[in-house]
Coordinates of C-alpha atoms in Angstrom, one line a residue:
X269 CA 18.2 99.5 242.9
X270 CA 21.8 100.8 243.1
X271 CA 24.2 100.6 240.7
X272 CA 27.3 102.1 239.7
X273 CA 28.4 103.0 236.2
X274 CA 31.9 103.8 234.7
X275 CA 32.3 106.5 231.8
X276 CA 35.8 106.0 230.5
X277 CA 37.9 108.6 229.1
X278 CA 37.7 107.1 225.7
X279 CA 34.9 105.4 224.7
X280 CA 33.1 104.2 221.7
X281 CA 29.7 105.8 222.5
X282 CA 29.5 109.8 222.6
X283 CA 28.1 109.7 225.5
X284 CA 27.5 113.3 227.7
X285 CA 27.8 112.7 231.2
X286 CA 24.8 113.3 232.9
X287 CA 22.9 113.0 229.3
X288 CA 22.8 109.8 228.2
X289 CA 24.9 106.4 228.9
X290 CA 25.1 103.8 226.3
X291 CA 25.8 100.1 227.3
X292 CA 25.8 96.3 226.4
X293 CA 22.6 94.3 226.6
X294 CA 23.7 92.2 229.6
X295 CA 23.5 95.1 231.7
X296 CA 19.7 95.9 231.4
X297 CA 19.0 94.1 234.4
X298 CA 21.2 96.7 236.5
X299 CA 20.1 100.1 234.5
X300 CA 15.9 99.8 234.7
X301 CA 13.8 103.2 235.0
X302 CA 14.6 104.9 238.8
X303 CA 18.1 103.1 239.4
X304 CA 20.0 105.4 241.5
X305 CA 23.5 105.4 240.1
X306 CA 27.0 106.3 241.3
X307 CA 29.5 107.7 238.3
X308 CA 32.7 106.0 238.1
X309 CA 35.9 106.4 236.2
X310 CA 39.3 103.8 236.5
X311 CA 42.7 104.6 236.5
X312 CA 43.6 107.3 234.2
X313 CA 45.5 105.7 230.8
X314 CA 45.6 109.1 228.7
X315 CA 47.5 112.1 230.7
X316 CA 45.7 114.1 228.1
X317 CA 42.3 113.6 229.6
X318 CA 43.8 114.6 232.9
X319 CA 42.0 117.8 233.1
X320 CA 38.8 116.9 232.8
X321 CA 39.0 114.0 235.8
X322 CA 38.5 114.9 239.7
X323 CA 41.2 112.8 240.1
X324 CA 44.1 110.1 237.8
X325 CA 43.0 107.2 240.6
X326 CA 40.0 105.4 240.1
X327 CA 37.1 107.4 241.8
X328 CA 33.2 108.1 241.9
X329 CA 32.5 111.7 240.9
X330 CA 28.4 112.2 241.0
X331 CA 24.8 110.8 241.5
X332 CA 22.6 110.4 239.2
X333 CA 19.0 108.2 238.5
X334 CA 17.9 106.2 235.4
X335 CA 15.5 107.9 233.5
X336 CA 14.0 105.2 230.3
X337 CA 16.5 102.7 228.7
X338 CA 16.4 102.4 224.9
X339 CA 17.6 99.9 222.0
X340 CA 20.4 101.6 220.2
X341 CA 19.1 101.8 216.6
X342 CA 22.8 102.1 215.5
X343 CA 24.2 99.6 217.3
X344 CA 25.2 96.2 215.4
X345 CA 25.4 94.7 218.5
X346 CA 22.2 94.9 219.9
X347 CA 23.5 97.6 222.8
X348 CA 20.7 99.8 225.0
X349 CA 21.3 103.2 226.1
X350 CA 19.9 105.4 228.9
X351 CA 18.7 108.7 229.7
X352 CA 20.0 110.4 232.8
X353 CA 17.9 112.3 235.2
X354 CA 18.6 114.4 238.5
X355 CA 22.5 114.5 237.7
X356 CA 24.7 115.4 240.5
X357 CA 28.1 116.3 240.5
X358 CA 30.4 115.9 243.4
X359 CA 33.0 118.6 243.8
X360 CA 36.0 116.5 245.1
X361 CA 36.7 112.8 243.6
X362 CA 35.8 109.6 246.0
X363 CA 38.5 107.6 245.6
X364 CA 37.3 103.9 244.8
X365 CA 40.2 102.9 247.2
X366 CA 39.7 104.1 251.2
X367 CA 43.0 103.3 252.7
X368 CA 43.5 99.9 252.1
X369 CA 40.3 98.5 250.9
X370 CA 37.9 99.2 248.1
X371 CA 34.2 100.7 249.5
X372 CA 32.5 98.6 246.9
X373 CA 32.3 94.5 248.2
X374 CA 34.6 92.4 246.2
X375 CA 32.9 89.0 245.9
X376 CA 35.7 86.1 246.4
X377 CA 35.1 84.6 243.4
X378 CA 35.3 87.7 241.3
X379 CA 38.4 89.2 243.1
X380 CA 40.6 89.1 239.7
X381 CA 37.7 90.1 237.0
X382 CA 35.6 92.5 239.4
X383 CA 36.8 95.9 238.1
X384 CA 36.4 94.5 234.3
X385 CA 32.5 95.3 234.4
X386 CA 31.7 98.4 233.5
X387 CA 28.1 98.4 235.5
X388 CA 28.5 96.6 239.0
X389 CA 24.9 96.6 241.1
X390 CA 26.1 97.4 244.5
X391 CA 23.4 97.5 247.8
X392 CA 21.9 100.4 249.3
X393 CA 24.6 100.7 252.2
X394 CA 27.7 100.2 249.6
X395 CA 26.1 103.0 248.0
X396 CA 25.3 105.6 251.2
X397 CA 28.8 104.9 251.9
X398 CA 30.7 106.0 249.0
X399 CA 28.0 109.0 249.4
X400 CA 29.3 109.6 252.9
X401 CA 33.0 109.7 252.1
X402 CA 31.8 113.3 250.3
X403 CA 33.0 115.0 253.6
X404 CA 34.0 118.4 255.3
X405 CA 37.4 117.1 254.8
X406 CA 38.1 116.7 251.3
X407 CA 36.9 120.3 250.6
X408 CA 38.6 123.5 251.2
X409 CA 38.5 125.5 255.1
X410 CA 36.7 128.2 253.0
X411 CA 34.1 125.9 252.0
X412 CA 33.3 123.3 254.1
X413 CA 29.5 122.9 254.5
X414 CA 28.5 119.1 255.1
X415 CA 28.1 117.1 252.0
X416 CA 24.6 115.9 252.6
X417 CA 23.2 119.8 252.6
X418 CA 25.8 120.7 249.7
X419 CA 24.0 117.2 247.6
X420 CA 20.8 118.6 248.9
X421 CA 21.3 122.1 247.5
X422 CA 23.0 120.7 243.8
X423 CA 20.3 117.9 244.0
X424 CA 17.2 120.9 244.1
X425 CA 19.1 122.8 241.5
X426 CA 19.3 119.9 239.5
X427 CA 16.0 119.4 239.3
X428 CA 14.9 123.0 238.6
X429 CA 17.8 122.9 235.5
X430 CA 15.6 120.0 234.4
X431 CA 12.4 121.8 234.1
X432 CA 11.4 123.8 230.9
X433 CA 9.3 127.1 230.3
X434 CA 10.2 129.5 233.1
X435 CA 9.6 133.2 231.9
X436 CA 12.4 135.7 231.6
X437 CA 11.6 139.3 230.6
X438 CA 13.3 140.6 228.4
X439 CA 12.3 143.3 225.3
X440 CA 9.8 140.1 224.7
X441 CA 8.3 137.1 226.7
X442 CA 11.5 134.3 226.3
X443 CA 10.8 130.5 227.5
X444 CA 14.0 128.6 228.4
X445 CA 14.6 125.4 226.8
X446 CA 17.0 122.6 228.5
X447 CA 19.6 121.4 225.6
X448 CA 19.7 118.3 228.0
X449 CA 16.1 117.4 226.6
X450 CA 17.6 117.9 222.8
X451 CA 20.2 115.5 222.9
X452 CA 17.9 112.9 224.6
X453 CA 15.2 113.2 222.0
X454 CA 17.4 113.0 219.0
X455 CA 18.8 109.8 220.8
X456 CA 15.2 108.2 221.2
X457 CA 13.5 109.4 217.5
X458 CA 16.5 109.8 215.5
X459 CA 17.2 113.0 213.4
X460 CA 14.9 112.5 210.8
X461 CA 12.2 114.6 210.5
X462 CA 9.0 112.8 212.5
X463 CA 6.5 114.2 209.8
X464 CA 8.1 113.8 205.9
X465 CA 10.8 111.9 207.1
X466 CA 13.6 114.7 205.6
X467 CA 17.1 114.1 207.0
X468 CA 19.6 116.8 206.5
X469 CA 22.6 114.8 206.6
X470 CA 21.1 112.9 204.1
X471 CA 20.7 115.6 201.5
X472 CA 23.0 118.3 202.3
X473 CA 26.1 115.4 203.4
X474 CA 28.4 115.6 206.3
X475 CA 28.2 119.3 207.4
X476 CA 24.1 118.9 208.2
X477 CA 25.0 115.4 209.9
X478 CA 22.5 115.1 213.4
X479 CA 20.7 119.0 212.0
X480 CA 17.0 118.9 213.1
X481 CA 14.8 120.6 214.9
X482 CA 12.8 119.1 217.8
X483 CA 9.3 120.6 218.4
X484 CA 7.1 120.6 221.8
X485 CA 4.0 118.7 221.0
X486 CA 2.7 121.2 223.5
X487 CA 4.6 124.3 223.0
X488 CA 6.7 125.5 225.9
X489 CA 4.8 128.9 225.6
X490 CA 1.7 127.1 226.8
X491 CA 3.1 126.0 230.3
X492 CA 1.0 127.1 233.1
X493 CA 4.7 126.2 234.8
X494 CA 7.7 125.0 234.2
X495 CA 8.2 121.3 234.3
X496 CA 9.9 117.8 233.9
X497 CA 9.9 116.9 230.2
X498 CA 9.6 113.6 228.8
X499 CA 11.9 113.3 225.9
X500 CA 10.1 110.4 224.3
X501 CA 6.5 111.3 224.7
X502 CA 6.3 115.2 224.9
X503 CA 9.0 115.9 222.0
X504 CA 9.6 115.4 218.3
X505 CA 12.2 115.3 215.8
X506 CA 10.9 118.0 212.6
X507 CA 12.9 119.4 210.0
X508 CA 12.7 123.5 209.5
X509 CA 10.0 123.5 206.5
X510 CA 7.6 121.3 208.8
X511 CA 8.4 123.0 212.1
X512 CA 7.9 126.6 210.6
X513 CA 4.3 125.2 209.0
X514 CA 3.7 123.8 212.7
X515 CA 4.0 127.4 214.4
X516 CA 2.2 129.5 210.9
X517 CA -0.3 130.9 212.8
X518 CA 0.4 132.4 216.1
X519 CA -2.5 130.8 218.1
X520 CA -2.5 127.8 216.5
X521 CA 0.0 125.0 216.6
X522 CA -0.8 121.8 214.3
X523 CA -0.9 118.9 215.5
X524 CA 1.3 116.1 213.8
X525 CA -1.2 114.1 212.6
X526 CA -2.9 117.1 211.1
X527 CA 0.9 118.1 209.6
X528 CA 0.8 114.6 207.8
X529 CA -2.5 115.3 207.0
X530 CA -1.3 118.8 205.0
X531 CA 1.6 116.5 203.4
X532 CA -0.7 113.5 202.4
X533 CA -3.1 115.9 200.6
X534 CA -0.3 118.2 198.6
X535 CA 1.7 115.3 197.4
X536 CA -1.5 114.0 195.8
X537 CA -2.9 117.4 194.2

């Protein structure tokens, strides 16, 4: 499937591009698990968000794929939101607009309200074709390598950026962690510790808001090499007392159920 989404310059969600992408219900049937997507942003409204565009016409601006949809829990209106995998920025906008006509097909009967949907399915060739307007041409004499080996290139790095647990000496053994992965889990679980069910904006009010700690069910230290995380299944949300009473014992990491266990049994002695 191929489908484009636009991320507005003000939005309701606080969405990160590349992150996560919240969205109405109705558009499920366009955003399922492996979608290749094309990043889109309209006409610029706000000069003040003029700096962080490719360009104030409407344009595409990076690749991306679907990684797992999700019901928003704090949505009133029964809206989804997605995770984002193998994000891909383009350096120099796509304009939506190639001369005179518009690379995505404008169906006649949608010709006044097209541009009003937020997530538009295109086909595959709509969608190698906005890829293939990333040209020699719209980048500098001093760079201009061919698109499809620069995509290539970001695409690979991409994917190493979204693997977790590669050793770098330093005085000690460290294990790199992907904030990516963070921000996805906290979307999935919630911030409320997975194990006593503590929440620190709860307790402490506004200045703890979204605090917690998220813990490797297997800990990154126990790679045999880095790899892809799954945000829903290999991470959890834990607040500091239960993450620190996870890790207590250097070869030894709890498991959650046994955590539970140790929080069951004290709150009854």
């Amino acid at each position: 499937m191929y489908t484009v989404i636009t991320e507005n310059d003000e939005s309701a969600w606080a969405d990160e591009t590349g992150i996560l992408y919240h969205f109405p219900k109705r558009y499920l049937k366009y955003l399922k698990s492996g979608t290749n997507i094309i990043y889109y942003k309209g006409v610029l409204k706000n000069k003040s968000f003029s700096k962080n565009r490719l360009s104030d016409a409407p344009h595409y601006f990076a690749i991306a794929k679907i990684g797992k949809t999700y019901p928003d829990k704090e949505s009133m209106k029964n809206d989804f939101f997605a995770t984002i995998t193998e994000f891909v920025p383009f350096e120099e906008a796509v304009l939506a607009k190639d001369d005179s006509s518009y690379l995505e097909t404008i169906p006649e009967s949608r010709k006044y309200n097209y541009w009003r949907d937020g997530v538009r399915a295109i086909d595959a060739e709509t969608y190698h074709l906005i890829i293939s307007k990333v040209s020699p041409n719209k980048v500098s004499e001093q760079k201009k390598t061919y698109i499809s080996d620069k995509i290539i290139e970001n695409y690979q790095d991409s994917l190493e950026s979204l693997s977790e647990g590669k050793k770098s000496k330093r005085y000690i053994t460290t294990y790199e962690r992907n904030p990516k992965y963070r921000k996805q889990a906290i979307a999935i679980h919630g911030n409320s510790c997975s194990a006593c069910g503590f929440n620190f904006g709860d307790f402490y009010g506004k200045y703890a808001e979204g605090f917690i700690h998220i813990h490797h069910i297997v800990p990154v230290s126990e790679f045999e090499a880095p790899k892809t995380i799954d945000p829903e299944t290999d991470l959890i949300p834990l607040c500091a007392n239960c993450h620190a009473v996870v890790h207590r014992e250097r070869d030894k990491t709890l498991l959650i159920t046994e955590l539970k266990y140790l929080i069951a049994n004290s709150s009854k002695s």
